[in-house]
Amino acid sequence: LPVPYCSSNPHAGGDRARLQTRGSTAVLDDDLSLACIDMPQNTFALFLASRDAGFTANPGGSLGDLCLGGTIGRFNDLIRFSGTAGVAEAQLDLARLPEGGVASPALPGDTWRFQCWFRDTSGGAPASNFSDGVALTFR
């Protein structure tokens, strides 16, 4: 089960984006997806991963907080659009989780942390925001 460890800040639409997991944490199943829900409508989202927790308030002028630390990886091939439902979902390849500039496999017993980074606005100006952070221990 995912363990939320860092809450999100409200986005321009007033909600707080939340990260959910769907599927299995069993590495051999290779059936895990991330879903960022309660996002602003019609915006782009990028999923992030790290083995370490961290906290950086409003990085780069963001409206939210980055809850990952250490070497942070981006799922560059999993950029998603939230559409009118305000949901972005991506299926993960557990043999290739991004860790900095390399792909690393999830192994049983490993704990990885995930977060969604998305476009937002502040007073009509472009900005970004983050979902809550969740930790998963693979089996």
GROMACS .gro file of C-alpha atoms in nm:
model
  139
    1LEU     CA    1   0.000   0.000   0.000
    2PRO     CA    2   0.122   0.352  -0.069
    3VAL     CA    3   0.217   0.554   0.234
    4PRO     CA    4   0.152   0.929   0.195
    5TYR     CA    5   0.428   1.122   0.366
    6CYS     CA    6   0.402   1.478   0.236
    7SER     CA    7   0.085   1.678   0.170
    8SER     CA    8   0.021   1.900  -0.129
    9ASN     CA    9  -0.069   2.268  -0.152
   10PRO     CA   10  -0.389   2.388  -0.320
   11HIS     CA   11  -0.362   2.459  -0.691
   12ALA     CA   12  -0.529   2.745  -0.882
   13GLY     CA   13  -0.854   2.545  -0.898
   14GLY     CA   14  -0.864   2.523  -0.517
   15ASP     CA   15  -0.811   2.147  -0.481
   16ARG     CA   16  -0.504   1.958  -0.364
   17ALA     CA   17  -0.363   1.710  -0.617
   18ARG     CA   18  -0.323   1.360  -0.475
   19LEU     CA   19  -0.118   1.068  -0.599
   20GLN     CA   20  -0.276   0.723  -0.603
   21THR     CA   21  -0.130   0.389  -0.702
   22ARG     CA   22  -0.312   0.115  -0.886
   23GLY     CA   23  -0.205  -0.244  -0.935
   24SER     CA   24   0.054  -0.446  -0.746
   25THR     CA   25   0.376  -0.368  -0.561
   26ALA     CA   26   0.505  -0.718  -0.643
   27VAL     CA   27   0.804  -0.667  -0.871
   28LEU     CA   28   0.735  -0.989  -1.062
   29ASP     CA   29   0.380  -0.872  -1.146
   30ASP     CA   30   0.515  -0.554  -1.313
   31ASP     CA   31   0.165  -0.408  -1.289
   32LEU     CA   32   0.178  -0.069  -1.119
   33SER     CA   33   0.044   0.265  -1.232
   34LEU     CA   34   0.039   0.612  -1.078
   35ALA     CA   35  -0.267   0.834  -1.099
   36CYS     CA   36  -0.255   1.201  -1.007
   37ILE     CA   37  -0.611   1.305  -0.924
   38ASP     CA   38  -0.780   1.634  -0.834
   39MET     CA   39  -0.539   1.820  -1.064
   40PRO     CA   40  -0.628   2.136  -1.256
   41GLN     CA   41  -0.813   2.056  -1.576
   42ASN     CA   42  -0.630   2.048  -1.910
   43THR     CA   43  -0.275   2.070  -1.785
   44PHE     CA   44   0.043   1.868  -1.831
   45ALA     CA   45   0.191   1.643  -1.563
   46LEU     CA   46   0.528   1.472  -1.518
   47PHE     CA   47   0.584   1.192  -1.266
   48LEU     CA   48   0.896   1.194  -1.047
   49ALA     CA   49   1.069   0.923  -0.842
   50SER     CA   50   1.341   0.895  -0.578
   51ARG     CA   51   1.461   0.648  -0.322
   52ASP     CA   52   1.489   0.930  -0.066
   53ALA     CA   53   1.241   1.161   0.101
   54GLY     CA   54   1.317   1.530   0.108
   55PHE     CA   55   1.151   1.867   0.137
   56THR     CA   56   1.206   2.178  -0.072
   57ALA     CA   57   0.944   2.451  -0.034
   58ASN     CA   58   0.839   2.623  -0.357
   59PRO     CA   59   1.134   2.516  -0.575
   60GLY     CA   60   1.191   2.746  -0.871
   61GLY     CA   61   0.890   2.958  -0.772
   62SER     CA   62   0.652   2.662  -0.768
   63LEU     CA   63   0.328   2.689  -0.573
   64GLY     CA   64   0.393   2.349  -0.413
   65ASP     CA   65   0.659   2.157  -0.227
   66LEU     CA   66   0.900   1.900  -0.366
   67CYS     CA   67   0.894   1.601  -0.128
   68LEU     CA   68   1.173   1.400  -0.290
   69GLY     CA   69   1.542   1.408  -0.204
   70GLY     CA   70   1.868   1.252  -0.314
   71THR     CA   71   1.881   1.152  -0.679
   72ILE     CA   72   1.549   1.244  -0.840
   73GLY     CA   73   1.438   1.080  -1.161
   74ARG     CA   74   1.181   1.202  -1.411
   75PHE     CA   75   0.956   0.977  -1.616
   76ASN     CA   76   1.020   1.187  -1.928
   77ASP     CA   77   0.841   0.938  -2.151
   78LEU     CA   78   0.531   0.948  -1.930
   79ILE     CA   79   0.423   1.313  -1.965
   80ARG     CA   80   0.046   1.313  -1.938
   81PHE     CA   81  -0.243   1.556  -1.995
   82SER     CA   82  -0.509   1.586  -1.723
   83GLY     CA   83  -0.801   1.661  -1.956
   84THR     CA   84  -1.138   1.775  -1.827
   85ALA     CA   85  -1.135   1.508  -1.552
   86GLY     CA   86  -0.821   1.656  -1.391
   87VAL     CA   87  -0.652   1.313  -1.384
   88ALA     CA   88  -0.314   1.204  -1.521
   89GLU     CA   89  -0.225   0.834  -1.515
   90ALA     CA   90   0.084   0.641  -1.621
   91GLN     CA   91   0.181   0.273  -1.620
   92LEU     CA   92   0.530   0.215  -1.477
   93ASP     CA   93   0.797  -0.023  -1.601
   94LEU     CA   94   0.936  -0.160  -1.274
   95ALA     CA   95   1.254  -0.275  -1.449
   96ARG     CA   96   1.328   0.085  -1.550
   97LEU     CA   97   1.254   0.339  -1.276
   98PRO     CA   98   1.435   0.668  -1.338
   99GLU     CA   99   1.715   0.741  -1.097
  100GLY     CA  100   1.888   1.055  -1.213
  101GLY     CA  101   1.993   0.993  -1.571
  102VAL     CA  102   1.983   0.613  -1.552
  103ALA     CA  103   1.712   0.347  -1.527
  104SER     CA  104   1.716   0.126  -1.218
  105PRO     CA  105   1.504  -0.180  -1.143
  106ALA     CA  106   1.272  -0.197  -0.845
  107LEU     CA  107   1.379  -0.487  -0.626
  108PRO     CA  108   1.184  -0.662  -0.351
  109GLY     CA  109   1.237  -0.471  -0.026
  110ASP     CA  110   1.320  -0.141  -0.203
  111THR     CA  111   1.125   0.167  -0.101
  112TRP     CA  112   1.071   0.429  -0.370
  113ARG     CA  113   0.895   0.763  -0.339
  114PHE     CA  114   0.681   0.922  -0.609
  115GLN     CA  115   0.530   1.261  -0.679
  116CYS     CA  116   0.352   1.435  -0.966
  117TRP     CA  117   0.472   1.774  -1.093
  118PHE     CA  118   0.222   1.969  -1.300
  119ARG     CA  119   0.159   2.305  -1.462
  120ASP     CA  120  -0.048   2.551  -1.261
  121THR     CA  121  -0.111   2.926  -1.260
  122SER     CA  122  -0.070   3.197  -1.001
  123GLY     CA  123  -0.269   3.514  -1.061
  124GLY     CA  124  -0.292   3.417  -1.428
  125ALA     CA  125   0.086   3.374  -1.461
  126PRO     CA  126   0.239   3.035  -1.546
  127ALA     CA  127   0.361   2.835  -1.248
  128SER     CA  128   0.389   2.473  -1.136
  129ASN     CA  129   0.274   2.266  -0.841
  130PHE     CA  130   0.314   1.918  -0.693
  131SER     CA  131   0.090   1.641  -0.570
  132ASP     CA  132   0.138   1.485  -0.230
  133GLY     CA  133   0.427   1.240  -0.203
  134VAL     CA  134   0.377   0.866  -0.157
  135ALA     CA  135   0.621   0.592  -0.061
  136LEU     CA  136   0.595   0.233  -0.185
  137THR     CA  137   0.788  -0.067  -0.062
  138PHE     CA  138   0.813  -0.331  -0.331
  139ARG     CA  139   0.779  -0.700  -0.260
   0.00000   0.00000   0.00000
